[in-house]
Coordinates of C-alpha atoms in Angstrom, one line a residue:
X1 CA 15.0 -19.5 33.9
X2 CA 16.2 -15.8 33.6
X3 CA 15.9 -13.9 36.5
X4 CA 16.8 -10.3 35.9
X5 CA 16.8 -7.7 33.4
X6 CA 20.1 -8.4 31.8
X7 CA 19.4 -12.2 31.3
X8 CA 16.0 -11.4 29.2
X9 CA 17.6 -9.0 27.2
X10 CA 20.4 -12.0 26.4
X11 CA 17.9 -14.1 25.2
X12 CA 17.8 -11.7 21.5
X13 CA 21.5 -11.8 21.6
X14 CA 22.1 -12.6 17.8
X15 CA 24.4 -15.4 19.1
X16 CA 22.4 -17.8 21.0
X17 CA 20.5 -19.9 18.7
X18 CA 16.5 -18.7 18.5
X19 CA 14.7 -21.1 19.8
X20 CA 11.5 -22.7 17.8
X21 CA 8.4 -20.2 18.6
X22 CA 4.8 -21.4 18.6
X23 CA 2.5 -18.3 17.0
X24 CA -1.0 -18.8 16.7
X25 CA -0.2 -23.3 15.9
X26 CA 3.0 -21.9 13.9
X27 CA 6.2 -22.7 14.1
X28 CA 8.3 -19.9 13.4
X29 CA 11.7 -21.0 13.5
X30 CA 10.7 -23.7 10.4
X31 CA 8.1 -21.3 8.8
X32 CA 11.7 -19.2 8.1
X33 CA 13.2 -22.4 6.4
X34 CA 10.6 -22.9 4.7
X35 CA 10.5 -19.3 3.1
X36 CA 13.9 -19.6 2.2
X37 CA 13.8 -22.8 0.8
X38 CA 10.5 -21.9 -1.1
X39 CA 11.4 -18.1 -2.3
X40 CA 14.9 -18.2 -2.2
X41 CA 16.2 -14.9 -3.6
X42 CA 12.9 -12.9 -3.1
X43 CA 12.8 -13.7 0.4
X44 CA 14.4 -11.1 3.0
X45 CA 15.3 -10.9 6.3
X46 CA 12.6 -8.4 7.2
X47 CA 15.0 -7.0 10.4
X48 CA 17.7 -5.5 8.2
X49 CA 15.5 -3.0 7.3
X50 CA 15.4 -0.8 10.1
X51 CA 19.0 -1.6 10.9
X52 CA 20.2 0.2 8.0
X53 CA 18.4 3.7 9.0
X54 CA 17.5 3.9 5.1
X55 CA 14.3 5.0 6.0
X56 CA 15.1 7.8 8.0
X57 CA 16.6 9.0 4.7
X58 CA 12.9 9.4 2.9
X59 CA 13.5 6.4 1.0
X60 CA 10.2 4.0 1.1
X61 CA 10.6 0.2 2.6
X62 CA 10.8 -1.1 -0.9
X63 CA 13.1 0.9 -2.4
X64 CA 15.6 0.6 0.7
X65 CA 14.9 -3.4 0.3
X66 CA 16.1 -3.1 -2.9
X67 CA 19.2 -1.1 -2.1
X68 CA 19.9 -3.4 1.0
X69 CA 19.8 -6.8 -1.7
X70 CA 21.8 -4.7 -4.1
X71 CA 24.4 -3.8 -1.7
X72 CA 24.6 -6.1 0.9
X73 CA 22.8 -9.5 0.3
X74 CA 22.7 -11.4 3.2
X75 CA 20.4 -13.4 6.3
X76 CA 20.4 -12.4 9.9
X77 CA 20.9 -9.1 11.8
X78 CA 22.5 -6.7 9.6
X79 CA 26.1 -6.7 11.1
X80 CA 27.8 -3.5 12.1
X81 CA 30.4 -3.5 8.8
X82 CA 27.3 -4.2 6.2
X83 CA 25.3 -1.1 7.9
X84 CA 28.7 1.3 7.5
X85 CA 28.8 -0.1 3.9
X86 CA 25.2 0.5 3.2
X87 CA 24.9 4.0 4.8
X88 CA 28.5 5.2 3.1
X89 CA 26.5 4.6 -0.3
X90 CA 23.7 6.1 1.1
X91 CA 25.8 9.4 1.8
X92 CA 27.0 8.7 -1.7
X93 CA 23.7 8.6 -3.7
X94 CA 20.9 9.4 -1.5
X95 CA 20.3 12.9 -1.2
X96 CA 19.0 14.6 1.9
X97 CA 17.0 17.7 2.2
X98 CA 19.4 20.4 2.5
X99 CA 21.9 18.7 -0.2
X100 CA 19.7 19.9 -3.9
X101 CA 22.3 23.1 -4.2
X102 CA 25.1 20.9 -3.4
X103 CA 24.5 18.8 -5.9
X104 CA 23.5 21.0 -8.9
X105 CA 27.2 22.8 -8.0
X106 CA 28.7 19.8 -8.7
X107 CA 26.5 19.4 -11.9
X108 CA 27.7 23.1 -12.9
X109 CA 31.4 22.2 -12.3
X110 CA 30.9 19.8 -14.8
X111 CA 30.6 16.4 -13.1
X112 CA 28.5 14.0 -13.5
X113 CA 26.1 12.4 -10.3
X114 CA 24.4 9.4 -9.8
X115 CA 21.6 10.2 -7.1
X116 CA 18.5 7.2 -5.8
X117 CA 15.3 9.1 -6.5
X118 CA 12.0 9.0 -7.8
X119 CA 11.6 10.1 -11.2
X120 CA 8.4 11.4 -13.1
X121 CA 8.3 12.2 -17.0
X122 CA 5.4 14.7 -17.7
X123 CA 4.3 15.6 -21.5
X124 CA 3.9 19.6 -21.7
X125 CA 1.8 20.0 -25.5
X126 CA 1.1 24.1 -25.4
X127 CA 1.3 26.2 -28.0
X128 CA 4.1 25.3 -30.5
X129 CA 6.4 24.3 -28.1
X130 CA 6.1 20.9 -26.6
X131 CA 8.7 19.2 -23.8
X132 CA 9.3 16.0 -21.5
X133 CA 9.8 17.5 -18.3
X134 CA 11.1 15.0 -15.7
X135 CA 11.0 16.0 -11.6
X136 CA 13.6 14.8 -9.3
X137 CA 11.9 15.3 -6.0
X138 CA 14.8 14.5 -4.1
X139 CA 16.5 17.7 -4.8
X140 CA 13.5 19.9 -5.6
X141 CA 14.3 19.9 -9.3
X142 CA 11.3 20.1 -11.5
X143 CA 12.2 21.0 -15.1
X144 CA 15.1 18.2 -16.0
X145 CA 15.4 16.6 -19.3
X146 CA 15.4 13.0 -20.0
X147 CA 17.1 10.9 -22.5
X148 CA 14.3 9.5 -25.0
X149 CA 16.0 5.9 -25.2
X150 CA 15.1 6.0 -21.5
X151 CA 11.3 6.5 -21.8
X152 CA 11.4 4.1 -24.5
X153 CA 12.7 1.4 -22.1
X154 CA 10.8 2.5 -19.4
X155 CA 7.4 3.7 -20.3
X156 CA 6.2 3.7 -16.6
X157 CA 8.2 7.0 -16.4
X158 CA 5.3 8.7 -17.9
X159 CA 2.6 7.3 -15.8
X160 CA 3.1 7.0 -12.1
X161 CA 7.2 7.5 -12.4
X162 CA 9.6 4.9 -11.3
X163 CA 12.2 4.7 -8.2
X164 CA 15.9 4.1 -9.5
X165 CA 19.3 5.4 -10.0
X166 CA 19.5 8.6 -12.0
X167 CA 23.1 10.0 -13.6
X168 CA 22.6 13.6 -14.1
X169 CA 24.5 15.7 -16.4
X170 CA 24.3 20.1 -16.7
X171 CA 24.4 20.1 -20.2
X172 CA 24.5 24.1 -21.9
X173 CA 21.3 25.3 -23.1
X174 CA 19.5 21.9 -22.1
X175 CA 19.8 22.3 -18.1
X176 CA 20.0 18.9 -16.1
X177 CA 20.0 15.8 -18.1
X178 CA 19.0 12.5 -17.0
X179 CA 21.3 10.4 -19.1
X180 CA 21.1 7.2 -17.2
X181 CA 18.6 5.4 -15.3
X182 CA 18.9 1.9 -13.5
X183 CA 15.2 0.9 -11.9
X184 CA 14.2 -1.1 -9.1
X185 CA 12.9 -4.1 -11.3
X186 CA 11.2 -7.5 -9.8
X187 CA 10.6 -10.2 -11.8
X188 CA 7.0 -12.0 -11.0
X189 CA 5.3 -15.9 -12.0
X190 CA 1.8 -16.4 -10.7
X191 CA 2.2 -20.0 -11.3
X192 CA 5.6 -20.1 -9.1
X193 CA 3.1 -17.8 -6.7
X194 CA -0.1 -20.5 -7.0
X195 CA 2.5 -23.3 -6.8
X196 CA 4.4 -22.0 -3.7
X197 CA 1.1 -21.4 -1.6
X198 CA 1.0 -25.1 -1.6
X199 CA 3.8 -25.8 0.4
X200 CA 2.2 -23.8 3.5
X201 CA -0.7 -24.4 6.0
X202 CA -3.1 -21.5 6.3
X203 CA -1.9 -20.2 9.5
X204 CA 1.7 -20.1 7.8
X205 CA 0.5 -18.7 4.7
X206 CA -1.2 -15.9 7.0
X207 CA 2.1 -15.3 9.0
X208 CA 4.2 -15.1 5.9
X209 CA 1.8 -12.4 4.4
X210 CA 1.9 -10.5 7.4
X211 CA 5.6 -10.8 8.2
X212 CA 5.8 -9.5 3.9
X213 CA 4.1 -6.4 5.1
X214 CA 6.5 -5.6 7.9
X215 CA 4.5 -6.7 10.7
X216 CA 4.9 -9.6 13.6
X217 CA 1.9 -12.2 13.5
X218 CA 2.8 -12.9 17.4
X219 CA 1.4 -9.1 18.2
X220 CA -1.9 -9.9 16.6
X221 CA -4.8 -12.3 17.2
X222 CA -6.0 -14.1 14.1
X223 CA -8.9 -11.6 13.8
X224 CA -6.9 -9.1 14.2
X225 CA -4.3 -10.6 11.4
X226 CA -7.5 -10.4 9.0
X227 CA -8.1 -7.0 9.5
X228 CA -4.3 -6.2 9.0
X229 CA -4.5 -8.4 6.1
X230 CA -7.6 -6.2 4.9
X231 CA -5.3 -3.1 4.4
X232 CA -3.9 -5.2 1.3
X233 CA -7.3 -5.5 -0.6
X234 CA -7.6 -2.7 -2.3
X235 CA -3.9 -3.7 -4.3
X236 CA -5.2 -7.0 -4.8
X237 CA -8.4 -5.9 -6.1
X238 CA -9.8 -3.8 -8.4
X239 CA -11.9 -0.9 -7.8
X240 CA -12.1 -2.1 -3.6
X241 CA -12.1 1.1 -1.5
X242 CA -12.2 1.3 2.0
X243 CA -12.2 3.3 5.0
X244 CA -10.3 2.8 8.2
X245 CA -11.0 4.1 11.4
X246 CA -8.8 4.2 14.1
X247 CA -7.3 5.7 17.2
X248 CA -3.2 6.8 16.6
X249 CA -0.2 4.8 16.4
X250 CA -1.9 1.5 14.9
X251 CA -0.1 1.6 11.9
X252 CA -3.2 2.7 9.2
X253 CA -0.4 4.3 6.7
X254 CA 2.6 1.7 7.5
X255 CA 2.1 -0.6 4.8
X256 CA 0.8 2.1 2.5
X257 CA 4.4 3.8 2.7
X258 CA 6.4 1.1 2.3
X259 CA 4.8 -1.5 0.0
X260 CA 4.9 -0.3 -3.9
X261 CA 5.5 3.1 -6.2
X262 CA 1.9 2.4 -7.2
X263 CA 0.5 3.3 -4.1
X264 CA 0.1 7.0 -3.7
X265 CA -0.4 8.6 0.1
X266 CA -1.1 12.0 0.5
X267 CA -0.3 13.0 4.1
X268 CA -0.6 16.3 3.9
X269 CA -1.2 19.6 2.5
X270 CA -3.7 20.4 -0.2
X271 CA -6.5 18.3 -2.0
X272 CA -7.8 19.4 -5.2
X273 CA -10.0 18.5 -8.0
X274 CA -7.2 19.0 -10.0
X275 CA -5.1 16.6 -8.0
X276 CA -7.4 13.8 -7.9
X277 CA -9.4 14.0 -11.0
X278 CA -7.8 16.0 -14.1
X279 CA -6.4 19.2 -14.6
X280 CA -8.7 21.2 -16.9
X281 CA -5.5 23.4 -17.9
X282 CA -2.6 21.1 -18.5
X283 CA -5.1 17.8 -19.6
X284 CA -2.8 16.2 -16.8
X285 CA -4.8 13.5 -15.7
X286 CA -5.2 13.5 -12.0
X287 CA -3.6 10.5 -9.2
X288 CA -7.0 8.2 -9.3
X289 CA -5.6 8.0 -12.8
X290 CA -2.2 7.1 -12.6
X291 CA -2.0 4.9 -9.5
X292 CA -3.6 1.7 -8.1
X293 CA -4.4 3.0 -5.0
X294 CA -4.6 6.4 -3.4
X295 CA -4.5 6.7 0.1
X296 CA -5.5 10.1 1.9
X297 CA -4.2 10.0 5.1
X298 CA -5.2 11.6 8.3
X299 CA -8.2 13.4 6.3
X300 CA -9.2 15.4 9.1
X301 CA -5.7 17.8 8.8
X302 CA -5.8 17.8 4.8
X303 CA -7.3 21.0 3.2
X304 CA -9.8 20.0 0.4
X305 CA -10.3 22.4 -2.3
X306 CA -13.7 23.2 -3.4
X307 CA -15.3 19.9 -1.5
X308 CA -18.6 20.1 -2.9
X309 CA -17.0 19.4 -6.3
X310 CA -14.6 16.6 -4.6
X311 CA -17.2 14.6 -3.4
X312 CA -19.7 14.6 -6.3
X313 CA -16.4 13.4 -8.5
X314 CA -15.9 10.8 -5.8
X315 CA -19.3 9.5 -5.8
X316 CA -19.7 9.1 -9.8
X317 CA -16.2 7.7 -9.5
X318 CA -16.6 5.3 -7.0
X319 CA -19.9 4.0 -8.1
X320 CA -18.3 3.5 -12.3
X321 CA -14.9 3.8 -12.3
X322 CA -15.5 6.9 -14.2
X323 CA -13.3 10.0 -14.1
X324 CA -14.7 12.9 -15.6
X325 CA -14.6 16.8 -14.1
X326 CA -16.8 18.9 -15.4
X327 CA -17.6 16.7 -18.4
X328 CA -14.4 16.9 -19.3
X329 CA -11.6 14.0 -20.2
X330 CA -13.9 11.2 -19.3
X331 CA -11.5 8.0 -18.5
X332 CA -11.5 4.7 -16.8
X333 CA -9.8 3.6 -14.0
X334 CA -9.4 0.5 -11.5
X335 CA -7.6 2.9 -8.8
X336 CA -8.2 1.9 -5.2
X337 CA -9.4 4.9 -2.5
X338 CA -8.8 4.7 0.9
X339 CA -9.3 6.9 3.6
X340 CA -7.8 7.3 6.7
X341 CA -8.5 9.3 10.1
X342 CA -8.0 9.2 13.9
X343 CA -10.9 8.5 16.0
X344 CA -11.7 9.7 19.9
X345 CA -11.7 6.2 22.1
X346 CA -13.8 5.7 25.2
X347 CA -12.2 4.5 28.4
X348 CA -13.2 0.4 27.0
X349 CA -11.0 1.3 24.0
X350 CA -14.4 1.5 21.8
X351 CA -15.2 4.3 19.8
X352 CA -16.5 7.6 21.8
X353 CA -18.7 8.8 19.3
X354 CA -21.7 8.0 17.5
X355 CA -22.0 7.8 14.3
X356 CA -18.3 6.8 13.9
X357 CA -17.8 8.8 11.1
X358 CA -19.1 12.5 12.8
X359 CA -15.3 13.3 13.3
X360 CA -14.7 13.0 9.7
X361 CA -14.9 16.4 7.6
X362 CA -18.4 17.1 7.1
X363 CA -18.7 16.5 3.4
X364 CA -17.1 13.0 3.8
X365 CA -20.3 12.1 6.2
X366 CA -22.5 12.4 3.0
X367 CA -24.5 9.2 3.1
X368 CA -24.0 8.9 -0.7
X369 CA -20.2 9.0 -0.7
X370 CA -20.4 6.8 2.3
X371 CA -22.5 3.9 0.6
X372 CA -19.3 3.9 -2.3
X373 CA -17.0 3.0 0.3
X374 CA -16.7 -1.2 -0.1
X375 CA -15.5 -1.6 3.8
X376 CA -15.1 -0.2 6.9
X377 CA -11.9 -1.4 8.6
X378 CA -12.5 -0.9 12.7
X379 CA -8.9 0.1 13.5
X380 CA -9.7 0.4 17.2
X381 CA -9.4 -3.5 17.6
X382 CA -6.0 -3.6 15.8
X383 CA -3.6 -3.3 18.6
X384 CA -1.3 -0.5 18.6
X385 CA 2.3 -0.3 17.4
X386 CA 4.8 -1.2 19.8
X387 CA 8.7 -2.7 19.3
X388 CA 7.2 -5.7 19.2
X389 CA 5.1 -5.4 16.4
X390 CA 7.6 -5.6 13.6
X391 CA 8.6 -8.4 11.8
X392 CA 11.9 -10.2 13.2
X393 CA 12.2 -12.8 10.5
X394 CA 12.2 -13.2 6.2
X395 CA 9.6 -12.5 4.7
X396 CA 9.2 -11.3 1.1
X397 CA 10.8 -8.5 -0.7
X398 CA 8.1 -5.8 -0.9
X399 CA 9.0 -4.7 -4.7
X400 CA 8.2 -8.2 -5.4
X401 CA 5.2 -8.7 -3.6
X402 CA 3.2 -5.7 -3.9
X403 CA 3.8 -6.9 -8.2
X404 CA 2.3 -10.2 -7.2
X405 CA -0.8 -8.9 -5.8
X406 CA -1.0 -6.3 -8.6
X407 CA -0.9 -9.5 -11.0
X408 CA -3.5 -10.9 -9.5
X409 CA -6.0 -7.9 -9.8
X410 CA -5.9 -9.4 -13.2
X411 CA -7.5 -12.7 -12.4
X412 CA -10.9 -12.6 -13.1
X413 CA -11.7 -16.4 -11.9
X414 CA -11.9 -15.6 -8.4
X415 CA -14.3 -12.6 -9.2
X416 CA -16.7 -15.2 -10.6
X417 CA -16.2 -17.8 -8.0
X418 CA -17.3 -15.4 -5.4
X419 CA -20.2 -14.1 -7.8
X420 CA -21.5 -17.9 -8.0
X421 CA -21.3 -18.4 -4.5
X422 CA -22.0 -15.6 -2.6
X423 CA -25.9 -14.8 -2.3
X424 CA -26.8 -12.2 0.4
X425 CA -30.5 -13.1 -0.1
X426 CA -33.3 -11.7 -2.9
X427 CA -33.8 -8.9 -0.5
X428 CA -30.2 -7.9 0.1
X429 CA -29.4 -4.3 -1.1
X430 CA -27.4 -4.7 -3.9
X431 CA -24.5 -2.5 -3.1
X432 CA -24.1 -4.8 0.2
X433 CA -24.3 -7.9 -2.1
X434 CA -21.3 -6.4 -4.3
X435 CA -19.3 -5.2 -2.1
X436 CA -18.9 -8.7 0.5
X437 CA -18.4 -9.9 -3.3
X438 CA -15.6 -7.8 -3.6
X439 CA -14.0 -8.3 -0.7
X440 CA -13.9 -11.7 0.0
X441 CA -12.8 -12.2 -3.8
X442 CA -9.6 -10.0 -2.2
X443 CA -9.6 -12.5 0.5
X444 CA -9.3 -15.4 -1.3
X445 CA -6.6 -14.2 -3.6
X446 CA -4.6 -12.9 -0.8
X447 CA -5.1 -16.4 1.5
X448 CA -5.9 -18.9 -1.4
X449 CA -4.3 -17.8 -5.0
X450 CA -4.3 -21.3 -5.7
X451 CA -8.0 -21.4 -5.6
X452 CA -8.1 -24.2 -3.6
X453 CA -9.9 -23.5 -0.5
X454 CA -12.9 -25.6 1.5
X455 CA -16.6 -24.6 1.2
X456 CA -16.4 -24.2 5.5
X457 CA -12.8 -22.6 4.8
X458 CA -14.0 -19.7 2.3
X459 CA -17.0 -18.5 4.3
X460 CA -15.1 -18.5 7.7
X461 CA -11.7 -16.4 6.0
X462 CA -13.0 -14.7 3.3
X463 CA -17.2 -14.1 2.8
X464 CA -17.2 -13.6 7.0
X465 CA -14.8 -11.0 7.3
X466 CA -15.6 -9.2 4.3
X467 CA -19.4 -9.0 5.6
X468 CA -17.3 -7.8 8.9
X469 CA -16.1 -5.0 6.3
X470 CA -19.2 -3.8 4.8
X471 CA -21.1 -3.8 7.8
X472 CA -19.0 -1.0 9.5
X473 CA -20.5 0.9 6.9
X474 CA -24.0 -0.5 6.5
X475 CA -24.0 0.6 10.3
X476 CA -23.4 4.1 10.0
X477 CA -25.9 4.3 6.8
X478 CA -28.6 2.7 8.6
X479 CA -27.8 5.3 11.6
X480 CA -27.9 8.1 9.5
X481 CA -30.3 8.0 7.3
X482 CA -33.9 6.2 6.9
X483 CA -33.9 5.2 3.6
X484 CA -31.6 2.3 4.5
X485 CA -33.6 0.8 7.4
X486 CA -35.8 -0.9 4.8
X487 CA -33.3 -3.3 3.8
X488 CA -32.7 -4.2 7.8
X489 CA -30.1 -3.8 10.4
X490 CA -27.6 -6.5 8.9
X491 CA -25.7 -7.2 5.4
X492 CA -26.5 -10.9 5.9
X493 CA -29.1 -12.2 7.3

């Protein structure tokens, strides 16, 4: 048995064979076989990822995923050459903050570049004049052209915009021209998806969806795991929108950042009508148009425009799916919402204030708004992050994944599975009722896509912990206001 410092560290040297790990009744050290064998070439070794300091660039877990199987395919700790190899490109094609004048020098001088950047087409129709306008945030250009071949191929340029390699020419009287464009792309099979859960226990099922986010299932409990797990709904789901509470450093915006182009976070800065809904002036739609999930981060530091108007659009929108502002450019959308804040802890880590949500901006405490939200996540029992938290082992390429669950927001079976078999009662109030609906429909696609899942099963992983969900809510509406108390202190009796 090692009896020092130096001896524990040697038992993560890469060359002394890992030994077979019990988590939670699973066997780690097979579970990676088995991914390999299963998923073969969408499966990644989840610990070349922060090896290769792509991140630190501004480049999102799935894109650098992509650049690391592009570059340097490969299992096991990224080795020393394949991380000079990747970050050389890097230095290559990824630009960093200072580098936009650089770069359009070299345009001007009559070169062409090849840079890694998200690109979004927008449609200007004013006057006489109308343009495709395409922003390269990665050098602070906003007004490049764009080859129409290219938004022909790729039409998702025009909605939420697309991660990939860009050639840029300066072309005389036309400014910067995108000429090229190579995209992330992931190719995705429900059936393969259905037919690979099959080939896993529950428990490995849960660990491989966890390690697929990022995270290590031996730093979390399996109720904890669930509530990790819960951060996934609103992709798998549509029109799911949650709320998670929690002190820092537990990881609320990880997978958020790093899980699909789809998923929009705002982080910081300014909040607008015109941002989330439509803009009256340009008939740009707004972000609850264009993604499947928006995520406002750490809400009590973002400024909110005119929040009387923000959270009457949120109510009608989270209640119908309905975007509309002013009466304006009504449209439909299956966009997840999800807010996130910091709460005060007591000294027996619970939260320090009641109602939970008093440290949230004041009109976000609205009990109306509040009864739109499907769940409550209670961050506070999700351990924090430590070095220890991440994954160490293959999981899933997160392009690929975060398509897969976006697939199944299509299927409609499980929506009526849960609608014939969940009944909160004849008294239930019927926003509880659909909600828990909701949810564990999320649940089961997440844990059983196959649909195969026992009667004891289903209620214990999926109609349990979505209850769980909605009463964090249900809580603070019964607290807050009166007009709730008549339906009782519990979702489910």
């Amino acid at each position: 048995m090692a009896t020092n410092n130096d001896d524990l560290f040697g038992l993560f040297d890469e060359t002394i064979p890992a030994l077979p790990r019990l988590v939670h009744g699973v066997d780690m050290a097979a579970l990676e076989s088995k991914v390999e064998r299963v998923f073969g070439n969408v499966s990644i070794d989840k610990r070349r990822l922060p090896a290769s300091k792509l991140q630190s660039r501004g480049i999102p877990g799935y894109v650098a995923e992509w650049v690391l199987e592009s570059k340097v395919p490969g299992r096991g700790p990224l080795s020393a050459e394949d991380a000079t190899k990747v970050l050389e490109w890097a230095a290559r094609v990824v630009p960093k903050a200072d580098e936009g004048n650089l770069i359009r020098n070299r345009l001007l001088n009559g070169e062409a570049v090849r840079i890694l950047t998200p690109v979004q087409v927008e449609v200007s129709l004013t006057g006489k004049k109308g343009e495709r306008v395409a922003k390269l945030p990665m050098i602070g250009e906003e007004r490049a052209q764009i080859a129409e071949h290219l938004l022909e191929s790729y039409p998702a340029l025009l909605q939420q915009g697309m991660w990939g390699v860009a050639q840029l020419l300066y072309i005389r009287d036309q400014g910067i021209v995108i000429t090229e464009f190579q995209p992330m792309q992931a190719s995705v099979d429900l059936n393969r998806w259905r037919e690979a859960r099959g080939e896993f226990n529950l428990a490995e099922w849960r660990a491989l969806l966890l390690l697929t986010m990022g995270y290590n299932p031996a730093a979390y409990s399996p109720d904890a795991q669930l509530l990790v797990l819960a951060r996934l709904l609103p992709l798998v789901q549509k029109n799911v929108h949650l709320m998670e509470l929690a002190p820092k450093g537990t990881g609320k915006s990880y997978v958020y950042e790093n899980i699909s182009p789809l998923v929009r976070l705002i982080s910081g800065g300014n909040v607008s009508p015109a941002v989330l809904f439509v803009n009256n002036q340009t008939n740009q739609p707004g972000i609850l148009a264009r993604y499947a999930v928006v995520v406002l981060d750490e809400v009590q530091t973002l400024k909110f425009e005119n929040p009387a108007e923000i959270v009457g659009g949120l109510k009608g929108y989270l209640a119908n799916g309905k975007i509309s502002r002013g009466g304006k450019h009504e449209m439909a959308s299956d966009c997840g919402f999800v807010l996130l804040a910091n709460i005060t802890l007591d000294a027996d880590q619970r939260p320090a204030k009641e109602p939970i949500v008093c440290e949230l901006p004041t009109f976000l405490q609205e009990t109306a708004f509040l009864d739109r939200i499907r769940g409550l996540i209670p961050g506070w029992q999700v351990p924090k992050l430590s070095p220890l938290s991440f994954a160490e082992q293959s999981g899933l390429k997160a392009d690929y994944f975060s398509d897969i669950l976006l697939c199944l927001r299509q299927e409609l079976e499980t929506d009526a599975y849960c609608a014939r078999h969940i009944q909160l009662g004849p008294d239930a109030y019927q926003r509880n009722q659909e909600s828990v609906r909701a949810l564990a429909s999320g649940y089961m696609k997440l844990l059983f896509p196959n649909g195969e899942v026992s009667d004891a099963d289903f209620k214990k992983y999926c109609v349990d912990p979505a209850i769980k969900l909605r009463q964090g809510i249900w809580d603070q509406l019964y607290n807050l206001d009166l007009e709730y108390r008549k339906y009782g202190r519990y979702v489910a009796p």
